[in-house]
Short mmCIF file of C-alpha atoms and ligand atoms in Angstrom, two decimals:
data_model
loop_
_atom_site.label_atom_id
_atom_site.label_comp_id
_atom_site.label_asym_id
_atom_site.label_seq_id
_atom_site.Cartn_x
_atom_site.Cartn_y
_atom_site.Cartn_z
CA UNK D 1 -20.92 4.52 66.13
CA UNK D 2 -19.66 7.22 64.39
CA UNK D 3 -20.98 10.94 64.63
CA UNK D 4 -22.54 12.14 61.46
CA UNK D 5 -21.76 15.42 62.46
CA UNK D 6 -18.07 14.58 61.25
CA UNK D 7 -18.91 13.25 57.93
CA UNK D 8 -16.73 14.66 55.51
CA UNK D 9 -19.50 14.78 53.26
CA UNK D 10 -21.13 17.57 55.44
CA UNK D 11 -19.59 20.85 54.02
CA UNK D 12 -17.02 21.99 56.91
CA UNK D 13 -18.75 25.18 57.21
CA UNK D 14 -21.77 23.53 58.46
CA UNK D 15 -19.74 21.14 60.69
CA UNK D 16 -18.02 24.46 62.14
CA UNK D 17 -21.64 25.86 62.26
CA UNK D 18 -22.66 22.78 64.61
CA UNK D 19 -20.09 23.24 66.70
CA UNK D 20 -20.77 27.12 67.11
CA UNK D 21 -24.43 26.46 68.01
CA UNK D 22 -23.41 23.54 70.59
CA UNK D 23 -24.50 20.61 68.88
CA UNK D 24 -21.59 18.26 69.55
CA UNK D 25 -23.33 14.65 68.87
CA UNK D 26 -26.11 13.85 66.29
CA UNK D 27 -29.40 12.97 67.82
CA UNK D 28 -30.96 9.33 66.86
CA UNK D 29 -33.16 10.77 64.10
CA UNK D 30 -30.35 12.65 62.82
CA UNK D 31 -27.80 9.71 62.77
CA UNK D 32 -30.41 8.01 60.66
CA UNK D 33 -31.36 10.39 58.16
CA UNK D 34 -28.79 12.49 57.43
CA UNK D 35 -26.64 9.77 55.63
CA UNK D 36 -29.77 8.71 53.56
CA UNK D 37 -30.72 12.40 52.56
CA UNK D 38 -26.71 12.93 51.78
CA UNK D 39 -27.32 10.24 49.10
CA UNK D 40 -30.29 11.78 47.61
CA UNK D 41 -32.68 9.70 48.87
CA UNK D 42 -36.05 10.04 49.58
CA UNK D 43 -37.15 9.41 53.75
CA UNK D 44 -40.42 8.94 55.55
CA UNK D 45 -39.32 9.65 59.05
CA UNK D 46 -41.56 9.20 62.13
CA UNK D 47 -40.31 11.14 64.96
CA UNK D 48 -41.66 13.25 67.62
CA UNK D 49 -41.21 17.28 68.31
CA UNK D 50 -37.98 17.29 70.21
CA UNK D 51 -36.18 14.60 68.68
CA UNK D 52 -34.08 17.18 66.42
CA UNK D 53 -35.59 16.23 63.32
CA UNK D 54 -35.37 20.02 62.04
CA UNK D 55 -31.71 19.72 61.84
CA UNK D 56 -32.16 16.16 60.32
CA UNK D 57 -33.19 17.58 57.21
CA UNK D 58 -32.00 21.05 57.12
CA UNK D 59 -28.00 19.94 57.30
CA UNK D 60 -28.61 17.83 53.87
CA UNK D 61 -30.52 20.57 52.58
CA UNK D 62 -28.29 23.54 53.16
CA UNK D 63 -25.44 20.79 52.12
CA UNK D 64 -26.96 20.32 48.98
CA UNK D 65 -27.69 23.68 47.93
CA UNK D 66 -25.30 25.57 45.79
CA UNK D 67 -24.68 29.35 47.10
CA UNK D 68 -23.57 30.35 43.51
CA UNK D 69 -26.92 29.29 41.87
CA UNK D 70 -29.17 31.81 42.72
CA UNK D 71 -32.35 29.67 42.38
CA UNK D 72 -34.91 27.80 44.43
CA UNK D 73 -33.31 24.75 45.33
CA UNK D 74 -34.59 23.41 48.40
CA UNK D 75 -38.56 23.84 49.97
CA UNK D 76 -39.64 22.87 53.40
CA UNK D 77 -43.58 23.12 54.13
CA UNK D 78 -45.31 23.19 57.50
CA UNK D 79 -48.61 23.56 58.34
CA UNK D 80 -48.90 26.82 60.00
CA UNK D 81 -47.68 29.99 59.74
CA UNK D 82 -46.26 29.68 63.27
CA UNK D 83 -44.19 26.65 62.67
CA UNK D 84 -43.02 27.92 59.43
CA UNK D 85 -41.45 30.62 61.28
CA UNK D 86 -39.83 28.99 63.78
CA UNK D 87 -38.37 26.64 61.11
CA UNK D 88 -37.44 29.67 59.40
CA UNK D 89 -35.66 30.94 62.50
CA UNK D 90 -34.02 27.48 63.10
CA UNK D 91 -32.69 27.33 59.23
CA UNK D 92 -31.28 31.02 59.51
CA UNK D 93 -29.60 30.26 62.70
CA UNK D 94 -27.82 27.48 61.33
CA UNK D 95 -27.09 29.05 58.28
CA UNK D 96 -25.50 32.42 59.84
CA UNK D 97 -23.34 29.94 62.25
CA UNK D 98 -21.88 28.26 59.14
CA UNK D 99 -21.56 31.67 57.58
CA UNK D 100 -22.80 30.22 54.17
CA UNK D 101 -24.21 32.45 51.68
CA UNK D 102 -27.52 30.54 51.50
CA UNK D 103 -30.60 32.84 50.94
CA UNK D 104 -33.59 31.84 52.78
CA UNK D 105 -37.06 32.95 52.51
CA UNK D 106 -39.98 32.68 54.48
CA UNK D 107 -43.53 32.50 52.96
CA UNK D 108 -46.52 32.45 54.83
CA UNK D 109 -50.29 33.30 54.58
CA UNK D 110 -51.53 36.11 56.54
CA UNK D 111 -48.33 38.34 55.79
CA UNK D 112 -48.21 40.95 53.70
CA UNK D 113 -48.57 39.35 50.38
CA UNK D 114 -46.97 42.13 48.32
CA UNK D 115 -44.24 42.94 50.56
CA UNK D 116 -43.15 39.03 50.44
CA UNK D 117 -43.36 39.35 46.27
CA UNK D 118 -40.89 42.31 46.60
CA UNK D 119 -38.51 40.63 49.17
CA UNK D 120 -38.87 37.35 47.12
CA UNK D 121 -37.63 39.25 43.94
CA UNK D 122 -35.13 41.30 45.83
CA UNK D 123 -33.25 38.19 47.66
CA UNK D 124 -33.34 35.60 45.11
CA UNK D 125 -33.89 32.72 48.09
CA UNK D 126 -32.35 29.36 47.45
CA UNK D 127 -34.05 27.78 50.37
CA UNK D 128 -37.84 28.29 50.86
CA UNK D 129 -39.63 27.38 54.27
CA UNK D 130 -43.73 28.10 53.47
CA UNK D 131 -47.06 27.31 54.29
CA UNK D 132 -48.74 24.99 51.61
CA UNK D 133 -51.33 27.81 50.43
CA UNK D 134 -49.14 30.39 50.32
CA UNK D 135 -46.32 28.47 48.41
CA UNK D 136 -49.08 27.29 45.84
CA UNK D 137 -50.27 30.82 45.65
CA UNK D 138 -46.78 31.87 44.51
CA UNK D 139 -46.01 28.75 42.40
CA UNK D 140 -49.59 29.68 40.47
CA UNK D 141 -48.49 33.13 39.68
CA UNK D 142 -45.18 32.07 38.55
CA UNK D 143 -43.47 34.46 41.18
CA UNK D 144 -41.90 31.04 42.02
CA UNK D 145 -40.13 28.87 39.70
CA UNK D 146 -39.96 25.70 40.66
CA UNK D 147 -37.87 23.87 38.11
CA UNK D 148 -34.79 23.81 39.57
CA UNK D 149 -35.92 22.49 43.04
CA UNK D 150 -33.79 19.45 44.29
CA UNK D 151 -35.14 18.81 47.64
CA UNK D 152 -38.59 18.97 48.88
CA UNK D 153 -39.15 18.53 52.63
CA UNK D 154 -43.06 18.14 54.27
CA UNK D 155 -42.44 18.85 57.79
CA UNK D 156 -45.36 17.98 60.11
CA UNK D 157 -46.98 16.16 57.48
CA UNK D 158 -49.74 14.24 59.79
CA UNK D 159 -50.93 17.60 60.70
CA UNK D 160 -50.47 19.01 57.21
CA UNK D 161 -52.84 16.23 56.21
CA UNK D 162 -55.08 17.14 59.35
CA UNK D 163 -55.67 20.70 58.35
CA UNK D 164 -56.77 19.76 55.01
CA UNK D 165 -53.42 21.32 53.46
CA UNK D 166 -52.36 18.09 51.50
CA UNK D 167 -54.07 18.96 48.46
CA UNK D 168 -52.07 22.41 48.33
CA UNK D 169 -48.81 20.32 48.75
CA UNK D 170 -50.08 17.65 46.13
CA UNK D 171 -50.55 20.73 43.36
CA UNK D 172 -46.98 22.18 44.17
CA UNK D 173 -45.48 18.54 44.14
CA UNK D 174 -46.74 17.67 40.75
CA UNK D 175 -45.14 20.68 39.16
CA UNK D 176 -41.51 20.03 40.77
CA UNK D 177 -38.64 18.42 38.69
CA UNK D 178 -39.16 14.54 38.22
CA UNK D 179 -35.90 13.93 39.98
CA UNK D 180 -36.93 16.04 42.87
CA UNK D 181 -36.00 14.23 46.47
CA UNK D 182 -39.28 14.48 48.43
CA UNK D 183 -39.03 13.66 52.18
CA UNK D 184 -41.58 13.79 54.98
CA UNK D 185 -41.52 14.19 58.74
CA UNK D 186 -44.30 13.22 61.03
CA UNK D 187 -45.32 12.40 64.28
CA UNK D 188 -47.52 9.75 62.70
CA UNK D 189 -48.35 8.26 59.47
CA UNK D 190 -51.73 7.67 58.80
CA UNK D 191 -52.56 5.49 55.72
CA UNK D 192 -54.15 8.36 53.84
CA UNK D 193 -50.76 10.00 54.29
CA UNK D 194 -48.73 7.12 53.37
CA UNK D 195 -50.79 6.74 50.15
CA UNK D 196 -50.14 10.37 49.17
CA UNK D 197 -46.23 10.03 49.87
CA UNK D 198 -45.99 6.81 47.78
CA UNK D 199 -47.34 8.83 44.62
CA UNK D 200 -44.25 10.96 44.85
CA UNK D 201 -41.50 8.77 46.21
CA UNK D 202 -40.24 5.61 44.29
CA UNK D 203 -38.47 3.85 47.27
CA UNK D 204 -38.40 6.10 50.22
CA UNK D 205 -36.39 4.77 53.30
CA UNK D 206 -38.60 4.25 56.00
CA UNK D 207 -37.56 5.53 59.56
CA UNK D 208 -39.14 5.72 62.78
CA UNK D 209 -37.69 6.95 65.75
CA UNK D 210 -39.27 6.31 69.33
CA UNK D 211 -40.17 9.18 71.41
CA UNK D 212 -37.22 10.02 73.74
CA UNK D 213 -37.79 8.19 76.95
CA UNK D 214 -38.24 10.63 80.03
CA UNK D 215 -39.46 8.61 82.94
CA UNK D 216 -37.11 6.20 84.85
CA UNK D 217 -38.58 2.63 83.88
CA UNK D 218 -38.34 1.78 87.40
CA UNK D 219 -41.64 4.14 88.08
CA UNK D 220 -45.09 3.32 87.90
CA UNK D 221 -46.79 6.19 86.52
CA UNK D 222 -50.42 6.35 87.44
CA UNK D 223 -53.41 8.81 85.76
CA UNK D 224 -56.41 9.23 88.22
CA UNK D 225 -59.38 11.03 87.04
CA UNK D 226 -60.84 12.05 90.04
CA UNK D 227 -64.09 13.52 88.26
CA UNK D 228 -66.11 15.88 90.36
CA UNK D 229 -64.79 14.85 93.55
CA UNK D 230 -62.29 16.96 95.91
CA UNK D 231 -58.99 17.00 95.48
CA UNK D 232 -57.56 17.51 98.81
CA UNK D 233 -59.76 14.45 99.95
CA UNK D 234 -58.38 12.26 97.39
CA UNK D 235 -54.81 13.15 98.23
CA UNK D 236 -55.84 12.35 101.89
CA UNK D 237 -56.74 9.07 100.60
CA UNK D 238 -53.84 8.23 98.62
CA UNK D 239 -51.51 9.21 101.20
CA UNK D 240 -53.39 6.74 103.69
CA UNK D 241 -54.12 4.10 101.57
CA UNK D 242 -50.74 2.55 101.99
CA UNK D 243 -47.75 3.30 104.17
CA UNK D 244 -45.66 5.13 101.89
CA UNK D 245 -42.03 5.59 103.27
CA UNK D 246 -41.87 8.96 101.92
CA UNK D 247 -44.71 10.90 100.15
CA UNK D 248 -44.05 13.97 98.41
CA UNK D 249 -46.99 16.05 97.11
CA UNK D 250 -46.46 18.69 94.49
CA UNK D 251 -49.01 21.56 93.97
CA UNK D 252 -48.56 24.40 91.60
CA UNK D 253 -48.62 27.32 93.87
CA UNK D 254 -47.44 28.60 97.19
CA UNK D 255 -51.08 29.29 98.48
CA UNK D 256 -52.06 25.20 97.36
CA UNK D 257 -49.22 24.26 98.97
CA UNK D 258 -50.06 25.97 102.26
CA UNK D 259 -53.71 25.18 101.96
CA UNK D 260 -53.34 21.60 101.21
CA UNK D 261 -50.25 21.10 104.04
CA UNK D 262 -52.98 22.84 106.37
CA UNK D 263 -55.67 20.24 105.32
CA UNK D 264 -53.47 17.27 105.60
CA UNK D 265 -52.12 18.50 109.08
CA UNK D 266 -55.67 19.02 110.47
CA UNK D 267 -56.42 15.42 109.28
CA UNK D 268 -54.01 14.18 111.79
CA UNK D 269 -51.14 13.70 109.57
CA UNK D 270 -47.50 14.98 110.15
CA UNK D 271 -46.59 17.11 107.17
CA UNK D 272 -43.95 19.30 106.20
CA UNK D 273 -43.94 21.86 103.73
CA UNK D 274 -41.86 23.70 101.08
CA UNK D 275 -42.31 26.59 98.74
CA UNK D 276 -40.83 29.61 97.52
CA UNK D 277 -42.33 31.66 100.03
CA UNK D 278 -40.44 30.03 102.94
CA UNK D 279 -37.04 31.31 103.92
CA UNK D 280 -33.82 29.70 102.81
CA UNK D 281 -32.95 28.77 106.22
CA UNK D 282 -36.40 27.14 107.10
CA UNK D 283 -36.26 25.28 103.99
CA UNK D 284 -32.97 23.92 104.76
CA UNK D 285 -34.33 22.84 107.93
CA UNK D 286 -37.45 21.22 106.59
CA UNK D 287 -35.30 19.37 104.42
CA UNK D 288 -32.92 18.12 107.00
CA UNK D 289 -35.81 17.11 109.26
CA UNK D 290 -37.75 15.24 105.90
CA UNK D 291 -34.22 13.67 105.44
CA UNK D 292 -33.81 12.60 109.00
CA UNK D 293 -37.34 10.71 108.56
CA UNK D 294 -39.11 13.38 110.73
CA UNK D 295 -41.53 13.47 108.25
CA UNK D 296 -43.30 11.04 106.18
CA UNK D 297 -45.30 13.55 103.98
CA UNK D 298 -43.78 16.63 102.13
CA UNK D 299 -46.22 19.03 100.25
CA UNK D 300 -43.92 21.12 97.81
CA UNK D 301 -44.10 23.64 94.93
CA UNK D 302 -42.04 23.19 91.90
CA UNK D 303 -39.18 25.11 92.92
CA UNK D 304 -38.88 22.00 95.34
CA UNK D 305 -39.26 19.77 92.39
CA UNK D 306 -35.66 20.86 91.04
CA UNK D 307 -34.09 21.26 94.21
CA UNK D 308 -34.92 18.62 96.35
CA UNK D 309 -32.20 15.61 96.67
CA UNK D 310 -33.88 13.26 98.89
CA UNK D 311 -33.50 9.63 99.06
CA UNK D 312 -36.43 7.13 99.53
CA UNK D 313 -39.26 9.04 97.89
CA UNK D 314 -41.51 6.20 97.53
CA UNK D 315 -44.56 8.12 96.23
CA UNK D 316 -44.89 11.47 94.42
CA UNK D 317 -48.72 12.99 94.07
CA UNK D 318 -49.27 15.41 91.53
CA UNK D 319 -51.86 17.25 92.88
CA UNK D 320 -52.29 19.13 89.54
CA UNK D 321 -50.78 18.98 86.14
CA UNK D 322 -47.88 22.11 86.41
CA UNK D 323 -48.51 24.49 84.18
CA UNK D 324 -44.82 24.15 82.84
CA UNK D 325 -44.99 20.38 81.22
CA UNK D 326 -41.22 19.81 81.87
CA UNK D 327 -41.95 20.09 85.49
CA UNK D 328 -43.95 16.81 85.54
CA UNK D 329 -40.62 15.19 84.84
CA UNK D 330 -38.80 16.79 87.47
CA UNK D 331 -41.61 15.94 89.88
CA UNK D 332 -41.71 12.16 88.75
CA UNK D 333 -38.10 11.99 89.05
CA UNK D 334 -38.15 12.31 92.32
CA UNK D 335 -39.38 9.05 93.24
CA UNK D 336 -37.60 5.76 91.54
CA UNK D 337 -34.35 7.26 91.83
CA UNK D 338 -31.03 4.78 92.13
CA UNK D 339 -32.80 1.81 90.50
CA UNK D 340 -35.38 1.80 93.50
CA UNK D 341 -39.16 1.53 92.63
CA UNK D 342 -41.14 4.64 92.50
CA UNK D 343 -44.88 5.48 92.58
CA UNK D 344 -45.91 8.96 91.13
CA UNK D 345 -49.67 9.56 90.89
CA UNK D 346 -51.17 12.61 89.32
CA UNK D 347 -54.38 13.67 89.81
CA UNK D 348 -56.58 15.17 86.61
CA UNK D 349 -60.01 16.04 85.42
CA UNK D 350 -61.21 15.51 82.13
CA UNK D 351 -60.65 19.17 80.77
CA UNK D 352 -57.01 18.47 81.80
CA UNK D 353 -56.78 15.83 79.18
CA UNK D 354 -55.41 17.88 76.56
CA UNK D 355 -52.16 18.47 78.69
CA UNK D 356 -51.79 14.77 79.19
CA UNK D 357 -51.56 14.08 75.58
CA UNK D 358 -49.07 17.24 75.55
CA UNK D 359 -46.80 14.99 77.97
CA UNK D 360 -47.34 11.82 76.21
CA UNK D 361 -46.11 13.67 73.25
CA UNK D 362 -43.02 14.22 75.48
CA UNK D 363 -42.53 10.66 75.76
CA UNK D 364 -44.47 10.33 79.09
CA UNK D 365 -46.14 7.09 79.56
CA UNK D 366 -49.21 7.33 81.93
CA UNK D 367 -51.07 4.20 83.42
CA UNK D 368 -54.75 4.98 83.88
CA UNK D 369 -56.38 3.86 87.59
CA UNK D 370 -59.06 4.40 89.35
CA UNK D 371 -59.55 3.83 93.41
CA UNK D 372 -61.38 1.02 94.14
CA UNK D 373 -62.06 -1.16 97.40
CA UNK D 374 -59.49 1.25 99.03
CA UNK D 375 -56.81 0.47 96.49
CA UNK D 376 -55.57 1.63 93.09
CA UNK D 377 -56.49 -0.67 90.43
CA UNK D 378 -56.23 -0.49 86.61
CA UNK D 379 -58.85 0.90 84.39
CA UNK D 380 -59.38 1.39 80.86
CA UNK D 381 -59.01 4.68 79.22
CA UNK D 382 -61.62 6.31 77.21
CA UNK D 383 -58.47 6.93 74.85
CA UNK D 384 -57.43 3.57 75.02
CA UNK D 385 -55.66 3.61 71.39
CA UNK D 386 -53.31 6.45 72.33
CA UNK D 387 -52.35 4.17 75.66
CA UNK D 388 -51.74 0.99 73.86
CA UNK D 389 -49.42 2.69 71.60
CA UNK D 390 -47.47 4.17 74.40
CA UNK D 391 -47.04 1.03 76.05
CA UNK D 392 -45.65 -0.20 72.76
CA UNK D 393 -43.30 2.67 73.01
CA UNK D 394 -42.35 2.01 76.33
CA UNK D 395 -41.14 -1.73 75.78
CA UNK D 396 -39.19 -0.60 73.05
CA UNK D 397 -37.45 2.41 75.11
CA UNK D 398 -36.67 0.46 78.03
CA UNK D 399 -33.20 0.44 77.30
CA UNK D 400 -33.05 4.32 76.51
CA UNK D 401 -35.05 4.75 79.76
CA UNK D 402 -32.65 2.95 81.72
CA UNK D 403 -29.75 5.07 80.11
CA UNK D 404 -31.49 8.71 80.76
CA UNK D 405 -32.45 7.38 84.03
CA UNK D 406 -28.52 6.98 84.79
CA UNK D 407 -27.83 10.39 83.26
CA UNK D 408 -30.40 11.93 85.40
CA UNK D 409 -29.22 10.33 88.51
CA UNK D 410 -25.64 11.94 88.23
CA UNK D 411 -26.16 15.62 88.69
CA UNK D 412 -23.30 17.30 87.00
CA UNK D 413 -22.12 20.70 87.00
CA UNK D 414 -24.02 23.20 85.17
CA UNK D 415 -27.38 21.46 86.32
CA UNK D 416 -28.99 24.27 86.71
CA UNK D 417 -28.33 25.97 83.24
CA UNK D 418 -29.41 22.31 81.63
CA UNK D 419 -32.64 22.93 83.76
CA UNK D 420 -33.30 26.24 82.39
CA UNK D 421 -32.60 25.58 78.90
CA UNK D 422 -34.64 22.25 79.24
CA UNK D 423 -37.65 24.62 80.60
CA UNK D 424 -36.78 27.05 77.87
CA UNK D 425 -36.68 24.34 75.11
CA UNK D 426 -40.09 22.99 76.51
CA UNK D 427 -41.85 26.13 76.39
CA UNK D 428 -41.19 25.93 72.92
CA UNK D 429 -42.28 22.59 72.37
CA UNK D 430 -45.28 23.43 74.59
CA UNK D 431 -46.16 26.42 72.23
CA UNK D 432 -45.81 23.89 69.25
CA UNK D 433 -48.12 21.72 70.70
CA UNK D 434 -50.51 24.06 71.69
CA UNK D 435 -50.28 25.47 68.35
CA UNK D 436 -51.36 21.87 67.02
CA UNK D 437 -54.04 21.73 69.61
CA UNK D 438 -55.53 25.34 68.58
CA UNK D 439 -55.49 24.30 64.94
CA UNK D 440 -57.58 21.00 65.40
CA UNK D 441 -59.85 23.06 67.55
CA UNK D 442 -60.66 25.67 64.98
CA UNK D 443 -60.96 23.00 62.45
CA UNK D 444 -63.69 21.32 64.43
CA UNK D 445 -65.37 24.53 64.86
CA UNK D 446 -65.17 25.18 60.74
CA UNK D 447 -66.55 21.70 60.56
CA UNK D 448 -69.38 22.23 62.96
CA UNK D 449 -70.16 25.55 61.33
CA UNK D 450 -70.23 24.17 58.02
CA UNK D 451 -72.91 21.44 59.14
CA UNK D 452 -75.06 23.81 61.05
CA UNK D 453 -75.28 25.81 57.86
CA UNK D 454 -76.42 23.02 55.86
P1 AMP M 501 -36.81 19.54 67.32
O1 AMP M 501 -37.10 18.13 67.37
O2 AMP M 501 -36.03 19.62 65.64
O3 AMP M 501 -37.85 20.46 67.29
O4 AMP M 501 -35.43 19.65 68.00
C1 AMP M 501 -35.70 19.80 69.43
C2 AMP M 501 -34.49 20.76 70.34
O5 AMP M 501 -33.15 20.05 70.17
C3 AMP M 501 -33.98 22.00 69.19
O6 AMP M 501 -34.23 23.03 70.56
C4 AMP M 501 -32.57 21.69 68.79
O7 AMP M 501 -32.16 23.13 68.86
C5 AMP M 501 -32.41 20.77 69.66
N1 AMP M 501 -31.07 20.05 69.14
C6 AMP M 501 -31.46 19.52 67.79
N2 AMP M 501 -30.17 18.66 67.30
C7 AMP M 501 -29.54 18.64 68.41
C8 AMP M 501 -28.38 18.24 68.82
N3 AMP M 501 -27.60 16.97 67.73
N4 AMP M 501 -27.30 18.37 70.07
C9 AMP M 501 -28.07 19.37 70.79
N5 AMP M 501 -29.61 19.91 70.63
C10 AMP M 501 -30.20 19.30 69.52
#
């Protein structure tokens, strides 16, 4: 497949800009979306955060803007101020790297309206990144002239619907020129959203991109709801249930590693431990002993998840979900290496389900299990619908997963840097997800208050 980043329909400045920001190869969503948008056709894209969807629409939008024409030519909406701000920063980064003289504005509620109006008049933006409310406000007051808009993109469309902002988008969309190309990007496409989009798009191309695969297909990745039971006891039970060749138990802090290792030793297991508080020499010695088969159990912190290179880890137990979700992928990836079957069990309590949802959004699939008759058995999940969807994604992704798993096995130079970048990126994605959760939570609270007021 040719790389759409080399397509000559993209301005040379943008192609150079991509190289400058280090984007060499287009992601799946970019390869699918950019050619269609360059052809000025509407798209409805179902793609997760992290798929590279932002650049999938920003590139055609910036490509289509005539720098000499000082009018609003493209608009992107996002359902929150924070998301709009993030998009704005990404758009500016690409514009600056390309050296294109395109004026970009950020319109969002909550910030000083008068200042935004003054800035707007001064900068004469050609691309606008906005929240629906402020966009409608500016269009209503004729501060913003919509009659020359060529492209209109609704990002995070499902969330826009969830937040009740679709009616604002609708009012703006109704005033756009008839030949505007409208596109929507969303993690899911609920029926209500599909109906809305059909109103403005004649024959949109529908593009569905599976979540990127992050866990090797050879790993059975279990989720164990422990309810009010003691975590340590459950870990002991799991470790002694079968005969793991080598079990790795991850805890979030040094203290927890110490506590858990002490507990398991007291119970009679021969346990090794490593964490950041242990000297480098001691850590190396422990790892050597583990590799030599002197220990069957190793309790470790996340520091170890990245550095550990031990073959034959047959079981990974997550005593708890790490604060930084990206670590989960490294932890689980310690088992099922080199095509061997692997098994991971993550202990959770109900209040951690939000974090599980975050992981699922990152493409991590779990099987829900319980301990019955001294063994782990499948259990139906109270969020069964979500589960079924993940299972489907998993089948579709099997091949991609294999490729990812293979790539993960090969430790390349610059590995540490890559991990660092991945973690930074994960933090960014995590913030996005948290914003989504927070907004949904606020919406529920508002609804409850309204109901109580009646
Ligand atoms: P998004 O899904 O748009 O939030 O993008 C996820 C992350 O991938 C962002 O940090 C982008 O900067 C990065 N990214 C997007 N496209 C590419 C690409 N073609 N090559 C490398 N990184 C990319």
